[in-house]
PDB file of C-alpha atoms in Angstrom:
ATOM      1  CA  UNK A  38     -14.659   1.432  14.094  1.00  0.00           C
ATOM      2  CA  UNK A  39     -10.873   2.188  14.061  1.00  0.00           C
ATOM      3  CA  UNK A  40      -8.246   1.255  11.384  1.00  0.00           C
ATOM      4  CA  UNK A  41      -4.823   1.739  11.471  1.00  0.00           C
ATOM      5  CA  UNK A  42      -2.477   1.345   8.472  1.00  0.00           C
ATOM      6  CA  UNK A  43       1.364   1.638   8.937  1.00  0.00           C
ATOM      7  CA  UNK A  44       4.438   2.680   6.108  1.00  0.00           C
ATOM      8  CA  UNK A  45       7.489   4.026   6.199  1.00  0.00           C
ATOM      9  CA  UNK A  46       6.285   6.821   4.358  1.00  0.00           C
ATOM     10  CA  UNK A  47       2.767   7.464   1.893  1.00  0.00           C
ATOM     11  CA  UNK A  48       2.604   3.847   0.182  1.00  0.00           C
ATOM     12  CA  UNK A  49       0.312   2.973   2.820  1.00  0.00           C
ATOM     13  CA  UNK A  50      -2.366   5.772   0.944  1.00  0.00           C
ATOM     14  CA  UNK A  51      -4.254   3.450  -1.486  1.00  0.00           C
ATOM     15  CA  UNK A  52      -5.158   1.276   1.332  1.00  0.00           C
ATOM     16  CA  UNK A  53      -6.570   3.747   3.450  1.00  0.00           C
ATOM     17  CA  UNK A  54      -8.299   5.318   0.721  1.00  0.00           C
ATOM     18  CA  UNK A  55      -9.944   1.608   0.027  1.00  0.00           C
ATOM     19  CA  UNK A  56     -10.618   1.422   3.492  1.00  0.00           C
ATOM     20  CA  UNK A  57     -12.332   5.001   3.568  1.00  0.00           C
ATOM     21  CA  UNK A  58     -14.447   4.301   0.465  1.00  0.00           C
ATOM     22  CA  UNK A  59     -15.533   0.964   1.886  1.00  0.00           C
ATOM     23  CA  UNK A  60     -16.480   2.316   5.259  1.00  0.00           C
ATOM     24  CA  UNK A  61     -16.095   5.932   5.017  1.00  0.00           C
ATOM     25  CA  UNK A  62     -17.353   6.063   8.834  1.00  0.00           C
ATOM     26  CA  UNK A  63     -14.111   4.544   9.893  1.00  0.00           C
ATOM     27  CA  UNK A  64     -11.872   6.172  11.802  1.00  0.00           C
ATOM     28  CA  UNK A  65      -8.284   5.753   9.707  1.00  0.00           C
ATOM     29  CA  UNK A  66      -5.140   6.166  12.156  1.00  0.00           C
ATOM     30  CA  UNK A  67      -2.094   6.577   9.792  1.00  0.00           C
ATOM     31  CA  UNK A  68       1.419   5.719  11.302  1.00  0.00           C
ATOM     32  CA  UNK A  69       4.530   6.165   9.111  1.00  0.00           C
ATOM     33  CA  UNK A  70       8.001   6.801   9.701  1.00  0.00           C
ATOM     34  CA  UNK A  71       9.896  10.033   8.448  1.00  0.00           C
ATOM     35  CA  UNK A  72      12.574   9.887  10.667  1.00  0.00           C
ATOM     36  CA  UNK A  73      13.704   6.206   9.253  1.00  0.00           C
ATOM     37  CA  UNK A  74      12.970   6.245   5.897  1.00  0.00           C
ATOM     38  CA  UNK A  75      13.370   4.440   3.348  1.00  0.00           C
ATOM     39  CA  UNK A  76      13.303   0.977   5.042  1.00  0.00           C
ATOM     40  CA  UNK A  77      14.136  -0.706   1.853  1.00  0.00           C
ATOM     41  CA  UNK A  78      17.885  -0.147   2.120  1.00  0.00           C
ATOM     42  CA  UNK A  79      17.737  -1.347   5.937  1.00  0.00           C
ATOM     43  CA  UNK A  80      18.595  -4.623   7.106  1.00  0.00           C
ATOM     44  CA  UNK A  81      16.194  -6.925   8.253  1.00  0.00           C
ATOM     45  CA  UNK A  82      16.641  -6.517  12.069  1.00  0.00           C
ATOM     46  CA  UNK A  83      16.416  -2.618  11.432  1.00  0.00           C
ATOM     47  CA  UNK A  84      13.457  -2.303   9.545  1.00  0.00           C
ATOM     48  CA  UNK A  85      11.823  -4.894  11.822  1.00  0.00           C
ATOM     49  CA  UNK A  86      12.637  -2.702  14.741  1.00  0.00           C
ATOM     50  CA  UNK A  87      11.673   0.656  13.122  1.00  0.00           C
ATOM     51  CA  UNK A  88       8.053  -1.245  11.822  1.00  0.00           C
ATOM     52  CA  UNK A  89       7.320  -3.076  15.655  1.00  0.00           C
ATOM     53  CA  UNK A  90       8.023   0.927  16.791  1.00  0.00           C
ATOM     54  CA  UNK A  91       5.743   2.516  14.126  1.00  0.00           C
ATOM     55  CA  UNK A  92       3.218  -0.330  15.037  1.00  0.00           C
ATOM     56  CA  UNK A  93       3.388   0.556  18.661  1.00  0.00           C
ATOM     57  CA  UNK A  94       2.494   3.961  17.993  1.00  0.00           C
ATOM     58  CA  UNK A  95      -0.805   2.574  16.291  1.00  0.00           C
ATOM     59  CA  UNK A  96      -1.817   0.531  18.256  1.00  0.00           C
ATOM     60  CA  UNK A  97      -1.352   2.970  21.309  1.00  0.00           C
ATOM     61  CA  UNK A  98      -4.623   4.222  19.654  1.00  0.00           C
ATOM     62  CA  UNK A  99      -6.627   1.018  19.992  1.00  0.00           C
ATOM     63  CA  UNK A 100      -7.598   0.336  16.322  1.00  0.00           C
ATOM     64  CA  UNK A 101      -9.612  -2.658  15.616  1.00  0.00           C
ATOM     65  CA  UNK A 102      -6.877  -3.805  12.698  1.00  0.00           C
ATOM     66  CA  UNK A 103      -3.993  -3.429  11.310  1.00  0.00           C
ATOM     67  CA  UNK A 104      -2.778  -2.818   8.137  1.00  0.00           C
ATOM     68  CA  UNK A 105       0.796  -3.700   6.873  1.00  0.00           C
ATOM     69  CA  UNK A 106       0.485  -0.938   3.891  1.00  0.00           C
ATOM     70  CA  UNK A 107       3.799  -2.172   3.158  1.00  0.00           C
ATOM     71  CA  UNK A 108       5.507  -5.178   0.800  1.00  0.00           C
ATOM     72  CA  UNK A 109       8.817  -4.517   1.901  1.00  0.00           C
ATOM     73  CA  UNK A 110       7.707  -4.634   5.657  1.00  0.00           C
ATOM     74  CA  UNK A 111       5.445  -7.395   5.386  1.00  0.00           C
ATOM     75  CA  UNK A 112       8.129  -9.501   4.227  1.00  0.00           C
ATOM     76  CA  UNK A 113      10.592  -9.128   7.079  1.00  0.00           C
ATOM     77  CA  UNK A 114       8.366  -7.691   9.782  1.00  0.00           C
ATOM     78  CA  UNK A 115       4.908  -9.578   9.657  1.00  0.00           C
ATOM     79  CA  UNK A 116       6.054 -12.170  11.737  1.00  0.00           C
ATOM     80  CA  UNK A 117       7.518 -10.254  14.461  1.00  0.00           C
ATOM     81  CA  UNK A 118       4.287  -7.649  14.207  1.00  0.00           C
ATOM     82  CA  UNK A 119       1.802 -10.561  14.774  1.00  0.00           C
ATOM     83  CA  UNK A 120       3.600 -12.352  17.375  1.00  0.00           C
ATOM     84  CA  UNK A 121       3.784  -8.661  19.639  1.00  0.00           C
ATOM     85  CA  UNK A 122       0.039  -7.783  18.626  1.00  0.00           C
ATOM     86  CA  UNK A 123      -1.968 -10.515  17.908  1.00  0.00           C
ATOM     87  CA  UNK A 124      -4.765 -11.944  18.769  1.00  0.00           C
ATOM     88  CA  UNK A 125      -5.627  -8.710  20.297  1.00  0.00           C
ATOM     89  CA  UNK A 126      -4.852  -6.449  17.381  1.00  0.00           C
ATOM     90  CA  UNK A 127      -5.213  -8.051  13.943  1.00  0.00           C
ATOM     91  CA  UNK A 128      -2.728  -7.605  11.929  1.00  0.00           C
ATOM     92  CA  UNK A 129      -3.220  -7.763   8.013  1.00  0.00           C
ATOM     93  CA  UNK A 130      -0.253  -7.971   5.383  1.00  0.00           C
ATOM     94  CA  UNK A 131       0.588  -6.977   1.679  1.00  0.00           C
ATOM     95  CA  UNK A 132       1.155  -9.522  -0.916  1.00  0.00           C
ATOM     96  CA  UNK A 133       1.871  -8.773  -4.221  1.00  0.00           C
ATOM     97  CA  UNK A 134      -1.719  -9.889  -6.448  1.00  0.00           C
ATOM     98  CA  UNK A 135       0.016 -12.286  -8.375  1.00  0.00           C
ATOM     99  CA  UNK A 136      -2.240 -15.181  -7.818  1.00  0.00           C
ATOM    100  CA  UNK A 137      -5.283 -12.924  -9.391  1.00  0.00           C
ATOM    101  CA  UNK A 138      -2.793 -11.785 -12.485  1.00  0.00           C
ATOM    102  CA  UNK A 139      -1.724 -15.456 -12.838  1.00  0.00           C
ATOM    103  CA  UNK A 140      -5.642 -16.298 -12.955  1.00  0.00           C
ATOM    104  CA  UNK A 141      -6.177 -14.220 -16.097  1.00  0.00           C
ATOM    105  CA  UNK A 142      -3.873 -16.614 -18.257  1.00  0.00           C
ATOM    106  CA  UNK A 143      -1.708 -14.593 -19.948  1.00  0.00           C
ATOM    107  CA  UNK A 144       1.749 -13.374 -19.755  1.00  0.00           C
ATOM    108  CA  UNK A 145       1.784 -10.789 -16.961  1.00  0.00           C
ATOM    109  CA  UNK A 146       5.126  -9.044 -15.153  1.00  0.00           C
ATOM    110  CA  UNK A 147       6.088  -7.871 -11.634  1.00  0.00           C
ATOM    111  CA  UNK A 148       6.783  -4.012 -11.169  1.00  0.00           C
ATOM    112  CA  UNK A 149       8.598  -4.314  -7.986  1.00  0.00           C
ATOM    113  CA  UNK A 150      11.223  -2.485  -5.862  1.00  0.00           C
ATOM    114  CA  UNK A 151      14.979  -3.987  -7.111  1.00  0.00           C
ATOM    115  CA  UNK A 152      15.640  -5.583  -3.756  1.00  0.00           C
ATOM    116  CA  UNK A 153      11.901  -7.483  -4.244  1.00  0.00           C
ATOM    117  CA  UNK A 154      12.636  -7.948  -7.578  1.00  0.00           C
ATOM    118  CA  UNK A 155      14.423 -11.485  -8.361  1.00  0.00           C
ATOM    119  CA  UNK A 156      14.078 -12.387  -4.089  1.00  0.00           C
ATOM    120  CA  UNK A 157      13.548 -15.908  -2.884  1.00  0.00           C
ATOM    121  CA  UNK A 158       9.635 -14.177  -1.938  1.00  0.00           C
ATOM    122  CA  UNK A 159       8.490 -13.527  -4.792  1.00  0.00           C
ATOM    123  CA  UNK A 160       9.721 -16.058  -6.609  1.00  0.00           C
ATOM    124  CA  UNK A 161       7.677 -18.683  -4.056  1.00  0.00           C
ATOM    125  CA  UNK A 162       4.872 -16.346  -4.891  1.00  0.00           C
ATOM    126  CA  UNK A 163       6.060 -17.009  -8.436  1.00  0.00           C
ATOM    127  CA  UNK A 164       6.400 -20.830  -7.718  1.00  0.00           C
ATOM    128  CA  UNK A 165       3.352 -21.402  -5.823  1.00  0.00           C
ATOM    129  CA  UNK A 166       0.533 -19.450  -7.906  1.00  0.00           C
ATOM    130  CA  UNK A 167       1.635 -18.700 -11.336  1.00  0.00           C
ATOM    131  CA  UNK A 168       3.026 -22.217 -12.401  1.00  0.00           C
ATOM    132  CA  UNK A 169       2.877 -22.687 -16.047  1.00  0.00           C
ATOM    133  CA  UNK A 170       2.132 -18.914 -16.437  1.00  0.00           C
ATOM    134  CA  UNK A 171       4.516 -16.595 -18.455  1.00  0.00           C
ATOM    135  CA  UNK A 172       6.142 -13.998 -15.647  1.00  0.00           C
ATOM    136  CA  UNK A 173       8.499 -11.368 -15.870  1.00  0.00           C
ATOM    137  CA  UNK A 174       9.932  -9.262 -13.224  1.00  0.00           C
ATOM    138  CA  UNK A 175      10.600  -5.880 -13.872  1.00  0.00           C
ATOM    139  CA  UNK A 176      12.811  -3.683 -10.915  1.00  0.00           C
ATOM    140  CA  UNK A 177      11.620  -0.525 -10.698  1.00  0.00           C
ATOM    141  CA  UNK A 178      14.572   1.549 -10.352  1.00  0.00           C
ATOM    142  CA  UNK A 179      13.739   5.040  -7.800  1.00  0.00           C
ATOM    143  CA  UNK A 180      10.122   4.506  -8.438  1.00  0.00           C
ATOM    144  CA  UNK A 181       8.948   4.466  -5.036  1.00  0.00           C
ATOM    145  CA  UNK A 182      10.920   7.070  -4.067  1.00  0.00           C
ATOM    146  CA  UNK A 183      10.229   9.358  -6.826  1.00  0.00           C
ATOM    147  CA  UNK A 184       6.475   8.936  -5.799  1.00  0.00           C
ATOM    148  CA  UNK A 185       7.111   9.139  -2.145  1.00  0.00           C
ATOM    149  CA  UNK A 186       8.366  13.086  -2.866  1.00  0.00           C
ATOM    150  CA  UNK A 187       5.845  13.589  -5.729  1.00  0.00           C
ATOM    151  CA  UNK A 188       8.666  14.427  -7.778  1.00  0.00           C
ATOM    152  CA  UNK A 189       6.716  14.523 -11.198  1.00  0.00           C
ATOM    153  CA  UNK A 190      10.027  13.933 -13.393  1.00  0.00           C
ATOM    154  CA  UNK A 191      11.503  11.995 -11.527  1.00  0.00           C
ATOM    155  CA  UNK A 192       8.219   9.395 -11.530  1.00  0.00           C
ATOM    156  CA  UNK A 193       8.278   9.991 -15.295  1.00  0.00           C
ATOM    157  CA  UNK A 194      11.850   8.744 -15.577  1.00  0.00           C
ATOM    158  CA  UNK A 195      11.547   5.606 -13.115  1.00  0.00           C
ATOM    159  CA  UNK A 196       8.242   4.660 -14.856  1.00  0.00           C
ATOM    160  CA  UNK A 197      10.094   4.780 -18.735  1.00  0.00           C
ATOM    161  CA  UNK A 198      13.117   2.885 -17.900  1.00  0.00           C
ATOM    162  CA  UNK A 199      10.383   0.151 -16.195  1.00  0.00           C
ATOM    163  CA  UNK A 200       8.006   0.513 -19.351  1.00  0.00           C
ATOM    164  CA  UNK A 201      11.663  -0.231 -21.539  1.00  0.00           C
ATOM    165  CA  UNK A 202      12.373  -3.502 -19.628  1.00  0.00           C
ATOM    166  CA  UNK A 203       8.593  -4.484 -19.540  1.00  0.00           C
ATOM    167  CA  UNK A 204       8.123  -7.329 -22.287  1.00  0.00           C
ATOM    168  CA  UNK A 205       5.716  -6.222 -25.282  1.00  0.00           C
ATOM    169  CA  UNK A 206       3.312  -9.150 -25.155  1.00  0.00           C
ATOM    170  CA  UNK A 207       2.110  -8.601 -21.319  1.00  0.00           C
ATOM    171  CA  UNK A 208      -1.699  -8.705 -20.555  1.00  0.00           C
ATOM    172  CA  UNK A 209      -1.268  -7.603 -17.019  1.00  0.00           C
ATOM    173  CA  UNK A 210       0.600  -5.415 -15.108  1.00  0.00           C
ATOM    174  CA  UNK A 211       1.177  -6.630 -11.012  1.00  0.00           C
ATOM    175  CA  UNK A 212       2.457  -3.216  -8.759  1.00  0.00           C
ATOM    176  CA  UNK A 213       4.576  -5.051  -6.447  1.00  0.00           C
ATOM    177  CA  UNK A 214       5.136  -1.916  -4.048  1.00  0.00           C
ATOM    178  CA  UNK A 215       2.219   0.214  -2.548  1.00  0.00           C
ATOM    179  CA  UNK A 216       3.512   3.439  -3.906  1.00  0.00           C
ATOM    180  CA  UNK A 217       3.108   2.208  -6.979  1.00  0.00           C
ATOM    181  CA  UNK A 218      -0.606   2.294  -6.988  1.00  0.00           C
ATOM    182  CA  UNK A 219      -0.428   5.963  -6.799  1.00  0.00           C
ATOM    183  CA  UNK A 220       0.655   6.703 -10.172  1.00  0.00           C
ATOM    184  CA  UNK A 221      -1.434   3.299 -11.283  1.00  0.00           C
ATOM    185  CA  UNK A 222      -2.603   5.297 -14.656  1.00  0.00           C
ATOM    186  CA  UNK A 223       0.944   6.955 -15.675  1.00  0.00           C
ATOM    187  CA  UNK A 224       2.439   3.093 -15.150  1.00  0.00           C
ATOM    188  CA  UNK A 225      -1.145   1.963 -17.672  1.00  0.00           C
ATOM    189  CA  UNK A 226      -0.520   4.572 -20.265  1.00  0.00           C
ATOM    190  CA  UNK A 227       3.406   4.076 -20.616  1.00  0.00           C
ATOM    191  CA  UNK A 228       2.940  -0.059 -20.684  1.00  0.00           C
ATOM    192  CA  UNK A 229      -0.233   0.262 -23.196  1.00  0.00           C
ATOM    193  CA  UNK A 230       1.203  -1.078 -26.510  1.00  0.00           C
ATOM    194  CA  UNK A 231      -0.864   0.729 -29.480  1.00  0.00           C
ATOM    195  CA  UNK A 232      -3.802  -2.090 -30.924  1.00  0.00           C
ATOM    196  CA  UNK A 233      -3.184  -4.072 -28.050  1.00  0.00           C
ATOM    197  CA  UNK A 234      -6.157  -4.946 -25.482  1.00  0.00           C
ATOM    198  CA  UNK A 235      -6.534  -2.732 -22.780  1.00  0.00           C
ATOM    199  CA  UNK A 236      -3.529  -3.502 -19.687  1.00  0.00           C
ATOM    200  CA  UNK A 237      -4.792  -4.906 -16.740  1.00  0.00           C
ATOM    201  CA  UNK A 238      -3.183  -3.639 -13.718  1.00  0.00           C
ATOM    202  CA  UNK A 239      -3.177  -5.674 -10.469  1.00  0.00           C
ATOM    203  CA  UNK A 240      -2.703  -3.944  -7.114  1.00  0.00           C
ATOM    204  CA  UNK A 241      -3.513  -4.601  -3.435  1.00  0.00           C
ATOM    205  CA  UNK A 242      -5.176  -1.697  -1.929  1.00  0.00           C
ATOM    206  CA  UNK A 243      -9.083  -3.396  -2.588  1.00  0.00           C
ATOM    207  CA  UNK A 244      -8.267  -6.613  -1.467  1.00  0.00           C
ATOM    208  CA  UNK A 245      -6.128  -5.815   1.850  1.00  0.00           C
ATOM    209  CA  UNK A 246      -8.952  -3.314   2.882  1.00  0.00           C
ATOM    210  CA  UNK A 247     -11.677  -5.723   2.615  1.00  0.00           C
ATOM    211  CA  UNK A 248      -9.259  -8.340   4.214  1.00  0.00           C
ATOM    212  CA  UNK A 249      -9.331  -6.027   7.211  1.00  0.00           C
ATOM    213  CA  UNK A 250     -12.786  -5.659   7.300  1.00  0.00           C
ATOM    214  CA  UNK A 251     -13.798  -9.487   7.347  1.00  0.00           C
ATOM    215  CA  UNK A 252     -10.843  -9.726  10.109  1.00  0.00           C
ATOM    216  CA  UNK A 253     -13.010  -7.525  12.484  1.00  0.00           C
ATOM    217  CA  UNK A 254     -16.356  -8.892  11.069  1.00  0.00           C
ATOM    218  CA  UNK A 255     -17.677  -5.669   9.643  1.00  0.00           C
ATOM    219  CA  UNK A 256     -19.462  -5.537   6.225  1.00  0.00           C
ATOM    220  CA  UNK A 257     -18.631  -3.095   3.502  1.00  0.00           C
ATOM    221  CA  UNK A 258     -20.652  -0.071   3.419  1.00  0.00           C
ATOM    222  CA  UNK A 259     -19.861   2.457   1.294  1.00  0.00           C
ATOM    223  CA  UNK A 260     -22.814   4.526   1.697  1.00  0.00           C
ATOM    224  CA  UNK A 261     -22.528   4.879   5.434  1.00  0.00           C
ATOM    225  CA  UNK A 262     -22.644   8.730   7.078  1.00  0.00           C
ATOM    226  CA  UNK A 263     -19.131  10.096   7.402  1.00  0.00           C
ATOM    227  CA  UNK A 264     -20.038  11.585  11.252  1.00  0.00           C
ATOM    228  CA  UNK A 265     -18.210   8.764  12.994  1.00  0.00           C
ATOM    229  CA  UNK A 266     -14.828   9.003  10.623  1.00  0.00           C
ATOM    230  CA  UNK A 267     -12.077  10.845  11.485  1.00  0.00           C
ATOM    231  CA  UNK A 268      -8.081  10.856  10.888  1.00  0.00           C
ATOM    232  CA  UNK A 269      -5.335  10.178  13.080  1.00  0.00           C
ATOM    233  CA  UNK A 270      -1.614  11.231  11.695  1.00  0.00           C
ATOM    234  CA  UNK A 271       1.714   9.678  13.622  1.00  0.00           C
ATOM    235  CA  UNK A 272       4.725  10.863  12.263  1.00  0.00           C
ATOM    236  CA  UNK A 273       7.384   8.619  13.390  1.00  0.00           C
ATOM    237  CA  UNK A 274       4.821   8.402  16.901  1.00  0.00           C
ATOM    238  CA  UNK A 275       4.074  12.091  16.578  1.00  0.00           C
ATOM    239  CA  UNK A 276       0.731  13.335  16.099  1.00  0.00           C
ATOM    240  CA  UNK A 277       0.751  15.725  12.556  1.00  0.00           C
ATOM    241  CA  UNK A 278      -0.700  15.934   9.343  1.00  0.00           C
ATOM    242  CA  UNK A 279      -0.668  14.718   6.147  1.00  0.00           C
ATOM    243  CA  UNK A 280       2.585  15.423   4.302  1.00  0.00           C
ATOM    244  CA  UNK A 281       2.778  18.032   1.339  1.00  0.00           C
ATOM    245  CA  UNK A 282       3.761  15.332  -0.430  1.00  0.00           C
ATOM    246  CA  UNK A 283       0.316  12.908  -0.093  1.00  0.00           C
ATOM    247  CA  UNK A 284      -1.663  15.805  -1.108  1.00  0.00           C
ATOM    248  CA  UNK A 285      -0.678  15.644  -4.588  1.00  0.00           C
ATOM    249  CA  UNK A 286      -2.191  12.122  -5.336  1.00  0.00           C
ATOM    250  CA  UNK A 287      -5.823  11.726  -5.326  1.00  0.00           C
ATOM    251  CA  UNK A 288      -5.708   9.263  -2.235  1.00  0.00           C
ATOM    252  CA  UNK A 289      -4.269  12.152  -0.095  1.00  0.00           C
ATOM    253  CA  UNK A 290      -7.022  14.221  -1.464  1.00  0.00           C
ATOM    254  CA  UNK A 291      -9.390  12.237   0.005  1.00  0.00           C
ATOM    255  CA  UNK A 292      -8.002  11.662   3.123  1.00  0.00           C
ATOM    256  CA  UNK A 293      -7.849  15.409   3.832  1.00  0.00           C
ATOM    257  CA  UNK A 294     -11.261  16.136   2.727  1.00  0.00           C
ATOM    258  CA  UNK A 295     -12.661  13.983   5.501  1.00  0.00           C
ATOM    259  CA  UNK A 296     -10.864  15.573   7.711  1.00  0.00           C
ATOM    260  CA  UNK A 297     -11.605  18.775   6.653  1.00  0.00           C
ATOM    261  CA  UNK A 298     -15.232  18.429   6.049  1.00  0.00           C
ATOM    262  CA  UNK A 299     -15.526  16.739   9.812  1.00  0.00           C
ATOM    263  CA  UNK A 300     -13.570  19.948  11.168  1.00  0.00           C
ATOM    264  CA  UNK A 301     -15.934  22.673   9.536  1.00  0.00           C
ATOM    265  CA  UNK A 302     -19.026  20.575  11.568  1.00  0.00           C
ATOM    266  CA  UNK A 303     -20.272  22.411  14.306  1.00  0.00           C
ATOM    267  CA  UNK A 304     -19.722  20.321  17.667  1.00  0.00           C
ATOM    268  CA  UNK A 305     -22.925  18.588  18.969  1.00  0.00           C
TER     269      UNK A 305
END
């Protein structure tokens, strides 16, 4: 079994991770774009073109889905990605969990990037599964790109000024980018107001692995033998490695230590 997951950059890491701890026998080919990133800042018609060309370069390696590890892209690309690859190649997006936050009844808020933040998408998220639910929307000013470099004070900074505009009676947290997921626990313990219940934080990773999963008709199993995994790196369609700058999130980590423990196995 082959999954692919596509970025611009490392946002696309929680997913895979999900993916490898459901089936850690998968083989995970990662396709982001260094050359063209950030896509945020891009138009629509550019970061469509730059995600259909990272896709390509995917799907080139014959994956049995593939993941949109992506909010930004899944809201101006999807369409264009499924109509060039499916039914062939599924092709799974990344919503924002609001309809799970909205569930738990109380007031929740949106981390998001600023040009998500306030858009006519999530608001119809907004519209069509938190109705009668308190919601805030919180932009998340150099966030993602703070975690994108691993720059630890710059994530420190981005996550305070979010924590400042976060209202003080939120439940639940929703990380409304992928990179946000990697510093999940640093967004908990600056949000967690003192004699409050314990935050709830909402993110996608779980759900779009197992999403890909039931597309291809294969069952969780995370006790399965890691001899069939492997990685796959494209770097803007290049073959490489993991950036310097995955490795210092615990996803990363564990996407190198398959590869490294399937490289130290003696061939058969």
């Amino acid at each position: 079994m082959k999954i692919a997951l596509m970025d611009s950059g490392i946002g696309l890491l929680p997913a895979a991770a999900a993916v490898r701890r459901l089936r850690p026998d998968a083989h995970l080919v990662i396709s982001s774009d260094p050359d063209g990133m950030p896509w945020g800042p891009r138009t629509p018609e550019d970061l469509t073109r730059r995600a259909l060309a990272v896709a390509e370069a995917a799907a080139a390696h014959r994956p049995d889905a593939l993941i949109v590890g992506c909010n930004t892209a899944s809201v101006h690309a999807l369409p264009a990605l499924r109509a060039l690859l499916e039914p062939e190649l599924p092709v799974i997006g990344t919503v924002p969990a609001i309809k799970p936050a909205a569930a738990g009844g109380g007031p929740f808020t949106i981390w998001a990037t600023p040009a998500t933040t306030g858009s006519p998408y999530q608001r119809g998220l907004i519209e069509e599964f938190a109705d009668g639910v308190p919601v805030s929307e919180v932009p998340c000013w150099g966030l993602a790109e703070a975690v994108e470099h691993a720059d630890d004070a710059a994530i420190d900074a981005a996550i305070a000024a979010a924590a400042a505009l976060t209202p003080d009676d939120v439940t639940t947290v929703v990380l409304g980018c992928t990179h946000y997921e990697l510093v999940a626990e640093r967004i908990r313990a600056a949000v967690q107001k003192p004699g409050r219940p314990p935050l709830v934080l909402h993110g996608s990773a779980g759900a779009v692995a197992a999403q890909a999963l039931r597309r291809i008709g294969e069952p969780p199993a995370p006790d399965a033998e890691w001899t069939e995994a492997g990685l796959t790196v494209l770097l803007s369609g290049r073959e490489g490695a993991l950036p310097a700058p995955a490795l210092a999130y615990e996803e990363g980590r564990l996407l190198q230590a398959v590869g490294a423990t399937l490289a130290a196995q003696p061939e058969k």
